[in-house]
GROMACS .gro file of C-alpha atoms in nm:
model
  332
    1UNK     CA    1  10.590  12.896   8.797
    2UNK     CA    2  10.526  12.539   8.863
    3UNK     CA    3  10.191  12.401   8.856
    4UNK     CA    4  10.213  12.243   9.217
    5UNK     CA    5  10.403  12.540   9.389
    6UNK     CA    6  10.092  12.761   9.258
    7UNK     CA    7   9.850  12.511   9.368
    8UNK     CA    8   9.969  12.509   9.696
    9UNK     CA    9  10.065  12.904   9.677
   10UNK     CA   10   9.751  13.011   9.546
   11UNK     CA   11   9.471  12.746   9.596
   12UNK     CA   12   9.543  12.616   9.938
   13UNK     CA   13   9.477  12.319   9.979
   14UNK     CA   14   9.364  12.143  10.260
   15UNK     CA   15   9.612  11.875  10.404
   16UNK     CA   16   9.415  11.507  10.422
   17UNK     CA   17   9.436  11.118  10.467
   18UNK     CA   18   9.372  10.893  10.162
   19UNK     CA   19   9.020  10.830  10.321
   20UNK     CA   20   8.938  11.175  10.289
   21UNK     CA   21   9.159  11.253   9.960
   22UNK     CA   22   8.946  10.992   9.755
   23UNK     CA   23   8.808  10.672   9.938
   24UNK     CA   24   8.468  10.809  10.114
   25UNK     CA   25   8.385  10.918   9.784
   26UNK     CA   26   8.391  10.611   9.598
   27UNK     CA   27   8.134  10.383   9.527
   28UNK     CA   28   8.305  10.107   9.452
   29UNK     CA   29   8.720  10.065   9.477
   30UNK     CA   30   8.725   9.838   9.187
   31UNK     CA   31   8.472   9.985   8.951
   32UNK     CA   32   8.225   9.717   8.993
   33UNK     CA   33   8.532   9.438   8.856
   34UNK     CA   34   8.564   9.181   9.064
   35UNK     CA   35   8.482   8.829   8.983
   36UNK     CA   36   8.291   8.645   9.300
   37UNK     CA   37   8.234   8.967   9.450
   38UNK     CA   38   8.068   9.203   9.194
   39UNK     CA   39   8.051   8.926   8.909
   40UNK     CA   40   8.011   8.584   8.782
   41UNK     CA   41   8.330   8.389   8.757
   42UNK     CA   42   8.429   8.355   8.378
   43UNK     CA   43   8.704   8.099   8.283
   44UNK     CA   44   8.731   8.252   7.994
   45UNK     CA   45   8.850   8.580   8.119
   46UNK     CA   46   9.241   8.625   8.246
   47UNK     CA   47   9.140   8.853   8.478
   48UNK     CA   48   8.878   8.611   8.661
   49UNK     CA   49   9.221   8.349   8.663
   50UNK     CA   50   9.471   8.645   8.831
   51UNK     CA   51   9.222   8.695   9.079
   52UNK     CA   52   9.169   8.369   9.174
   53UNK     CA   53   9.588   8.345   9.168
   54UNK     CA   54   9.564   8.603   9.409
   55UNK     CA   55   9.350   8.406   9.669
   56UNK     CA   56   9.532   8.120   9.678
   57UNK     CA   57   9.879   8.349   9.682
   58UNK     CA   58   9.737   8.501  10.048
   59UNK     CA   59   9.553   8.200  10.168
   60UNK     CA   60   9.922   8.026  10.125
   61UNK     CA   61  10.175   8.250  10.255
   62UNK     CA   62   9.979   8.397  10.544
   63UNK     CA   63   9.898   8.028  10.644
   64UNK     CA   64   9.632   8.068  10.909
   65UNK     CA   65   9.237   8.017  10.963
   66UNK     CA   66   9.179   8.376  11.179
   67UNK     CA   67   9.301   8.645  10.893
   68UNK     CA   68   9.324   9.050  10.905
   69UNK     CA   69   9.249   9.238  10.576
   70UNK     CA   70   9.411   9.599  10.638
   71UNK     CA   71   9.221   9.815  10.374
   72UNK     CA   72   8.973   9.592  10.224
   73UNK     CA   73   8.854   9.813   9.957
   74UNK     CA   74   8.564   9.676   9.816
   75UNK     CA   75   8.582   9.338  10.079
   76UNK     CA   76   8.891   9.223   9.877
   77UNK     CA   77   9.052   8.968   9.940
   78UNK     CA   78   8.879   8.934  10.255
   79UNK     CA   79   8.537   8.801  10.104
   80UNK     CA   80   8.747   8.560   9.789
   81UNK     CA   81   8.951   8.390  10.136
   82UNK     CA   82   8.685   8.371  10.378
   83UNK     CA   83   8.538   8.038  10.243
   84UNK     CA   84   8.893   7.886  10.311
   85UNK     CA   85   8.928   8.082  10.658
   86UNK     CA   86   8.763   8.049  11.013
   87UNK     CA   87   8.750   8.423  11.025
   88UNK     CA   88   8.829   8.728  10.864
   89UNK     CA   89   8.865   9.074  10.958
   90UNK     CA   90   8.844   9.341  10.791
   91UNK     CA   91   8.986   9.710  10.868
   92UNK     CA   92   8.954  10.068  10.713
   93UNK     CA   93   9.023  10.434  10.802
   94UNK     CA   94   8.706  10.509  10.554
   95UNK     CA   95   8.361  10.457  10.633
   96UNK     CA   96   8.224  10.436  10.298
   97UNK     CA   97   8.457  10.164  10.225
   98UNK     CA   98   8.355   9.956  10.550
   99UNK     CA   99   7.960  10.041  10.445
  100UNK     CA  100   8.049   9.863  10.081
  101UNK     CA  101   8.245   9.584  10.258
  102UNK     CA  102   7.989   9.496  10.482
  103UNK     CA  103   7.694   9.519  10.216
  104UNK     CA  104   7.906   9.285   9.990
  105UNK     CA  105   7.923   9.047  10.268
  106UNK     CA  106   7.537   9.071  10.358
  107UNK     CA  107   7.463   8.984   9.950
  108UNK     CA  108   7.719   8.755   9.911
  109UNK     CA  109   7.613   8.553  10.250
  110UNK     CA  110   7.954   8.533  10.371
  111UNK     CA  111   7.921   8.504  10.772
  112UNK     CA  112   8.222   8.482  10.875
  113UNK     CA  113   8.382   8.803  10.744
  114UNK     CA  114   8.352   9.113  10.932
  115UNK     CA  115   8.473   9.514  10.868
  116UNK     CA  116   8.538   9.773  11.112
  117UNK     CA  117   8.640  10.125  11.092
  118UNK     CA  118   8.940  10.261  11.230
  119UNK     CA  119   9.088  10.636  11.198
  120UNK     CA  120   9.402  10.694  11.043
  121UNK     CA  121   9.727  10.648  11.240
  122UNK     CA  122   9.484  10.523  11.500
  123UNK     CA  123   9.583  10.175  11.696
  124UNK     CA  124   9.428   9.882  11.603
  125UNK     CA  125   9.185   9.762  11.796
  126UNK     CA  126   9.299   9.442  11.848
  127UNK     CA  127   9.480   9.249  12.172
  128UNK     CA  128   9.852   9.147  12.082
  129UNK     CA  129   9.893   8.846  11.893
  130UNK     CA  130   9.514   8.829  11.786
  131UNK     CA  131   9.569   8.690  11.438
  132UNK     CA  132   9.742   8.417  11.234
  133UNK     CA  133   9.806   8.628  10.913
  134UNK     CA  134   9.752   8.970  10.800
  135UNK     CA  135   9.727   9.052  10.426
  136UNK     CA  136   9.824   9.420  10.310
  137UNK     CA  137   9.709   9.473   9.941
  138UNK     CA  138   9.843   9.836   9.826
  139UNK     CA  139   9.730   9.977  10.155
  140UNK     CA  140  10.066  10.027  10.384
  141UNK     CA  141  10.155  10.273  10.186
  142UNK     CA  142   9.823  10.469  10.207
  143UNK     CA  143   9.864  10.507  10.571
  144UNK     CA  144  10.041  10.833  10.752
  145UNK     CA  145  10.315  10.661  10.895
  146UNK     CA  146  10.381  10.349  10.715
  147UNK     CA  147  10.710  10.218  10.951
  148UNK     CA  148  10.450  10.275  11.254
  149UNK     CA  149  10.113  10.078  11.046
  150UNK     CA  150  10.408   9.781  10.988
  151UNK     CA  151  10.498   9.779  11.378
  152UNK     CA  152  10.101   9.791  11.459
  153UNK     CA  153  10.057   9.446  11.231
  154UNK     CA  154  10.368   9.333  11.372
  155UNK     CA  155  10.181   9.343  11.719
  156UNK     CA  156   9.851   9.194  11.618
  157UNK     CA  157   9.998   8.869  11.469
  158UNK     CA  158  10.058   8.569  11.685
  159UNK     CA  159  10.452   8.408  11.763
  160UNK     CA  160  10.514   8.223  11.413
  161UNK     CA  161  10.208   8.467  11.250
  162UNK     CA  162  10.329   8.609  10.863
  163UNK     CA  163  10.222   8.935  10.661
  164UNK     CA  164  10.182   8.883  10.333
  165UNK     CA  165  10.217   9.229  10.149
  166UNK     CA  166  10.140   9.358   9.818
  167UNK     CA  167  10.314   9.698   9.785
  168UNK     CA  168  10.355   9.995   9.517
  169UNK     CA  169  10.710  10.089   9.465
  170UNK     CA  170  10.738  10.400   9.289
  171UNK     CA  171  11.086  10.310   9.081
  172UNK     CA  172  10.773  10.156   8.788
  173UNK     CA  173  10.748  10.513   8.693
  174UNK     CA  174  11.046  10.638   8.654
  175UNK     CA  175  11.160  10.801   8.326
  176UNK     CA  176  10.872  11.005   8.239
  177UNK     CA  177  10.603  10.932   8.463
  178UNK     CA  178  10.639  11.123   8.722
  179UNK     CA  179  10.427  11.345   8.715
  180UNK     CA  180  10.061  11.206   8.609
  181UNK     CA  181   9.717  11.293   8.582
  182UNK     CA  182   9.356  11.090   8.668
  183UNK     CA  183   9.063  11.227   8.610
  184UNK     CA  184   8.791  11.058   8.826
  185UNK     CA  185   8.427  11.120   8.695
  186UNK     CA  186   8.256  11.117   9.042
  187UNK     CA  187   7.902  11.187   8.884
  188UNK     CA  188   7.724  11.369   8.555
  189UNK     CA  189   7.853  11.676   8.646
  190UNK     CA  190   8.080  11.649   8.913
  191UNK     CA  191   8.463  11.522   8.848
  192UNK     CA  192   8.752  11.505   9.001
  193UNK     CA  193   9.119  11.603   8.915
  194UNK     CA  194   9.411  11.405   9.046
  195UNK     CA  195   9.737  11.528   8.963
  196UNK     CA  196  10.051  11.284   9.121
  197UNK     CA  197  10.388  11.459   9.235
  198UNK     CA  198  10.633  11.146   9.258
  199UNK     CA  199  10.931  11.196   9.415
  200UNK     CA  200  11.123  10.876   9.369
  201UNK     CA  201  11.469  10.927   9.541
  202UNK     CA  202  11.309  11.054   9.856
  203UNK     CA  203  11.010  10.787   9.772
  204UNK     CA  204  10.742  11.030   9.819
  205UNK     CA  205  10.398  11.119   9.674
  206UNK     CA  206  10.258  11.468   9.704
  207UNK     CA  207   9.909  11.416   9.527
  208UNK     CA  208   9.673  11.676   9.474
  209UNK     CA  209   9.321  11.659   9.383
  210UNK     CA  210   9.085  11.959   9.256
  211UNK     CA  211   8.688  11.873   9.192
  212UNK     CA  212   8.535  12.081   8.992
  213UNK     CA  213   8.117  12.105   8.898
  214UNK     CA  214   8.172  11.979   8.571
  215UNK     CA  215   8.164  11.671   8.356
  216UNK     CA  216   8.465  11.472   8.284
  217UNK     CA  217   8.404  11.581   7.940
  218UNK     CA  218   8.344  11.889   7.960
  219UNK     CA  219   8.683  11.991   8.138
  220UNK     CA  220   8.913  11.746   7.858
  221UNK     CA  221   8.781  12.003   7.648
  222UNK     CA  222   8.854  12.275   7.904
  223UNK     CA  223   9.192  12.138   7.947
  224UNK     CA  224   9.250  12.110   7.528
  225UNK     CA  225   9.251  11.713   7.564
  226UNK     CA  226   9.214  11.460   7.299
  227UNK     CA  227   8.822  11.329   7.398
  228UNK     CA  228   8.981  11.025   7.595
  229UNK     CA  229   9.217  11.128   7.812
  230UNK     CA  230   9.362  11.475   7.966
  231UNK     CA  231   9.806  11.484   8.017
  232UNK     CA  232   9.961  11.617   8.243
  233UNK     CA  233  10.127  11.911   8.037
  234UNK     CA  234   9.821  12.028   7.956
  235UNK     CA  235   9.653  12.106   8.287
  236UNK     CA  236   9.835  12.487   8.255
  237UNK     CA  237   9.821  12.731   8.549
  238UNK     CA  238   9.633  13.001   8.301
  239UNK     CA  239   9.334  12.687   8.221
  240UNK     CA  240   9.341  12.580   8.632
  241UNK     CA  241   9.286  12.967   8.678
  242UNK     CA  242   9.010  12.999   8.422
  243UNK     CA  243   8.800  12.677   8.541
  244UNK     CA  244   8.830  12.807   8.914
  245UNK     CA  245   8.463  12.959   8.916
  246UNK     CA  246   8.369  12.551   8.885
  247UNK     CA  247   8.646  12.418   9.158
  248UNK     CA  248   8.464  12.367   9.472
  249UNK     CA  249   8.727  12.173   9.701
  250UNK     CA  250   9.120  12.115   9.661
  251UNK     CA  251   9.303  11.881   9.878
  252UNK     CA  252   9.654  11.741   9.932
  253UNK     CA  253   9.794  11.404  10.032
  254UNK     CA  254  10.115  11.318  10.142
  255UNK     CA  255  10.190  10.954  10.108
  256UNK     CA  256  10.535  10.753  10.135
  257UNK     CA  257  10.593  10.436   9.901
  258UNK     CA  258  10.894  10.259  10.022
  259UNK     CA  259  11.086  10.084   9.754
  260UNK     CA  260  11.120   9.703   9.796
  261UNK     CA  261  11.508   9.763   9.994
  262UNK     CA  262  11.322  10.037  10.227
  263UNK     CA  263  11.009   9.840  10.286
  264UNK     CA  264  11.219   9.493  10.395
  265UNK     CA  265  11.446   9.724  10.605
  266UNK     CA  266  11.158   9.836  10.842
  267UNK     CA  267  11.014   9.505  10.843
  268UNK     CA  268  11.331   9.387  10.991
  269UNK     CA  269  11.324   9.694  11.246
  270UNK     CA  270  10.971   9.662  11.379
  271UNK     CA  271  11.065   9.297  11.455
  272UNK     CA  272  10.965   9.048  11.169
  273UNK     CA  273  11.240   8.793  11.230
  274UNK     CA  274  11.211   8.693  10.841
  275UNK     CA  275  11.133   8.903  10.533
  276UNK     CA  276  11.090   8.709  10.199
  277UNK     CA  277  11.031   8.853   9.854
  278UNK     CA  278  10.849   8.604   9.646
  279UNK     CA  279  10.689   8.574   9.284
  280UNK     CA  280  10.329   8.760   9.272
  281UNK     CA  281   9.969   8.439   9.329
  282UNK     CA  282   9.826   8.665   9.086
  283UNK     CA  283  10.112   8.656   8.793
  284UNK     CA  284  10.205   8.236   8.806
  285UNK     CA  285   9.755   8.256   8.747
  286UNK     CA  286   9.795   8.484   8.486
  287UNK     CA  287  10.106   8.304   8.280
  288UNK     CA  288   9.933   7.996   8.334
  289UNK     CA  289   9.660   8.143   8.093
  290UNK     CA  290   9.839   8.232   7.875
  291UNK     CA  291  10.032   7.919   7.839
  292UNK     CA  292   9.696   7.710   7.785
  293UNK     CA  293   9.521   7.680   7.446
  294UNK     CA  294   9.163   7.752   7.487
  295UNK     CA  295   9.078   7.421   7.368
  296UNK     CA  296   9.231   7.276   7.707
  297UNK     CA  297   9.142   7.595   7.979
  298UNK     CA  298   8.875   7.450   8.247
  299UNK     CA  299   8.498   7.537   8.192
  300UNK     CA  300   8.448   7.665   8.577
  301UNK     CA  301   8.638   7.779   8.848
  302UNK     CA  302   8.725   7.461   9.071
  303UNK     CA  303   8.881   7.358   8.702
  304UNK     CA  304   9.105   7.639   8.722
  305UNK     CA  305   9.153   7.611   9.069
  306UNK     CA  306   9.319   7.268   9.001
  307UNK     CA  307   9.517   7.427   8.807
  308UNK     CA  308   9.604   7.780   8.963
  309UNK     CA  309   9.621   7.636   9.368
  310UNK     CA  310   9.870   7.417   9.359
  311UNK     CA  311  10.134   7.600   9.065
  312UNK     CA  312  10.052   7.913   9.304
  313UNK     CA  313  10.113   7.711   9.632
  314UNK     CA  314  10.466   7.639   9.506
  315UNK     CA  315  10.580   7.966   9.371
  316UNK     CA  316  10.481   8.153   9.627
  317UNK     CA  317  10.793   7.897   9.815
  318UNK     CA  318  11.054   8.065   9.585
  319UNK     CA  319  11.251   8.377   9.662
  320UNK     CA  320  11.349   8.643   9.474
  321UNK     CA  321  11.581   8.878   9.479
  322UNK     CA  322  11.453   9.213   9.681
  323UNK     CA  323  11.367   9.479   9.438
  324UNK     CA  324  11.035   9.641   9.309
  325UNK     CA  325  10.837   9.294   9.302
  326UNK     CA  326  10.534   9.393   9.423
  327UNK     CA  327  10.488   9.102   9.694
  328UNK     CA  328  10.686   9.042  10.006
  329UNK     CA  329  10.596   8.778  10.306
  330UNK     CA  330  10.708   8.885  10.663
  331UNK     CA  331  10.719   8.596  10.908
  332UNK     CA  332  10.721   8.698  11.298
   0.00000   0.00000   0.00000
């Protein structure tokens, strides 16, 4: 039998939202990794440079001083923008992630960026036309209903207002990645197991995740794994059944990731009078360091930000041709 009909056959799991499925749980969205927010900017590091690619990528195409981050994660990009905004808003459907938004911004001193929690598939909040730009990093797609999330931003931007949104098409794993494992070490002896279901024709995710009372390490070895890692081919249904006296709590998520051709198609629908698929802030930053012999890469980050703003500011003018491209600006 397969492994996800017996899950759902013989485990049950309960249905959930991504806020449920994962995000309450996690202390931090990004591990602790982000420069400015959870670390010291390093020039050095090619990471620091895509990240600051990124902030000048939304800062550019959204265009506008009073910004909406929907799904801030960690308080990204809301809290890298909000010295070059008037104001910046943050939503979430999870509350943990609005409590580590909103402590970032208390240690951080940033006063002008605020997070607020609102339930999944739930309106926004907001009056019509109460923003200049929204930005959408790999959260659309998280929602229930992304068509209906992409009409609710559609509302909440001004006449001339643009989304910029970063978006995860699921044609990047196609031919053998389809079906995947993570396995999220929540504490010493707690861990989570998150097996992905990718149905790219129908562009569909049915992910499942099992926690179980043990360590990470202790179920690779369960699961016959190598020490690092645990594929998906090994997590049998006779190993699932013999680790069940440790699996306390198995949930499902449904989620829909519209390719780039399905994603510009509802933009069009819910209204956006312009749809334009454009290179990625966060690449043109990244190329850039690699072009640059360390001898000449700045010391600091306004260094690289002469160098990243302005080759970002211009790319992010060019379109390309609508495909998988992670980035798309919608313009109302």
């Amino acid at each position: 039998m397969d492994v996800f009909v017996w899950i759902d056959e013989e485990l049950k799991p309960t249905e959930c939202t991504t806020d449920e499925f994962i995000y309450n749980d996690m202390e931090s969205q990004s591990g602790c990794q982000l420069p400015i927010i959870y670390q010291p900017f390093d020039a050095g590091k090619r990471a620091h440079w895509l990240d600051r690619g990124a902030c000048f990528d939304y800062l550019a195409t959204t265009g506008g001083k009073r910004l909406l981050d929907f799904g801030p994660g960690d308080g990204w990009p809301s809290l890298i923008v909000a010295p070059y905004v008037d104001e910046v808003t943050g939503v979430d459907a999870s509350p943990r992630r609005i409590e580590v938004c909103c402590e970032n911004a208390r240690r951080l001193e940033i006063a002008n960026a605020n997070f607020i929690r609102v339930a999944p598939g739930v309106p926004l909040p907001f009056r019509d036309g109460s923003f200049d730009g929204v930005m959408a990093a790999s959260s659309v797609e998280q929602t229930p209903d992304p068509n209906k999330t992409l009409a609710e931003l559609y509302r909440i931007l001004r006449p001339e207002g643009r989304l910029r949104i970063y978006y995860e098409a699921l044609n990047q794993y196609r031919g053998g990645r389809e079906r995947e494992t993570w396995l999220w070490k929540i504490s010493k002896q707690i861990c989570r197991l998150i097996l992905y279901n990718r149905d790219i024709e129908r562009e569909r995710v049915r992910q499942y995740a099992l926690t179980f009372t043990m360590s990470d390490e202790e179920l690779i070895r369960h699961f016959k794994g190598d020490g690092l890692s645990l594929a998906f081919d090994m997590v049998t249904i006779p190993l699932i059944e013999s680790a069940r006296p440790a699996l306390t709590d198995v949930r499902v998520c449904t989620l829909i990731h519209p390719s780039g051709r399905t994603l510009a198609s509802w933009l069009k629908e819910v209204g956006f009078r312009r749809v334009i698929p454009t290179p990625d802030g966060a690449e043109i930053a990244g190329q850039l360091f690699d072009q640059l012999a360390k001898a000449k890469q700045p010391e600091d980050m306004n260094g690289v930000d002469e160098i990243v703003r302005p080759a970002v500011e211009s790319a992010v003018t060019e379109i390309a041709p609508i495909g998988d491209d992670p980035m798309m600006t919608a313009a109302k």
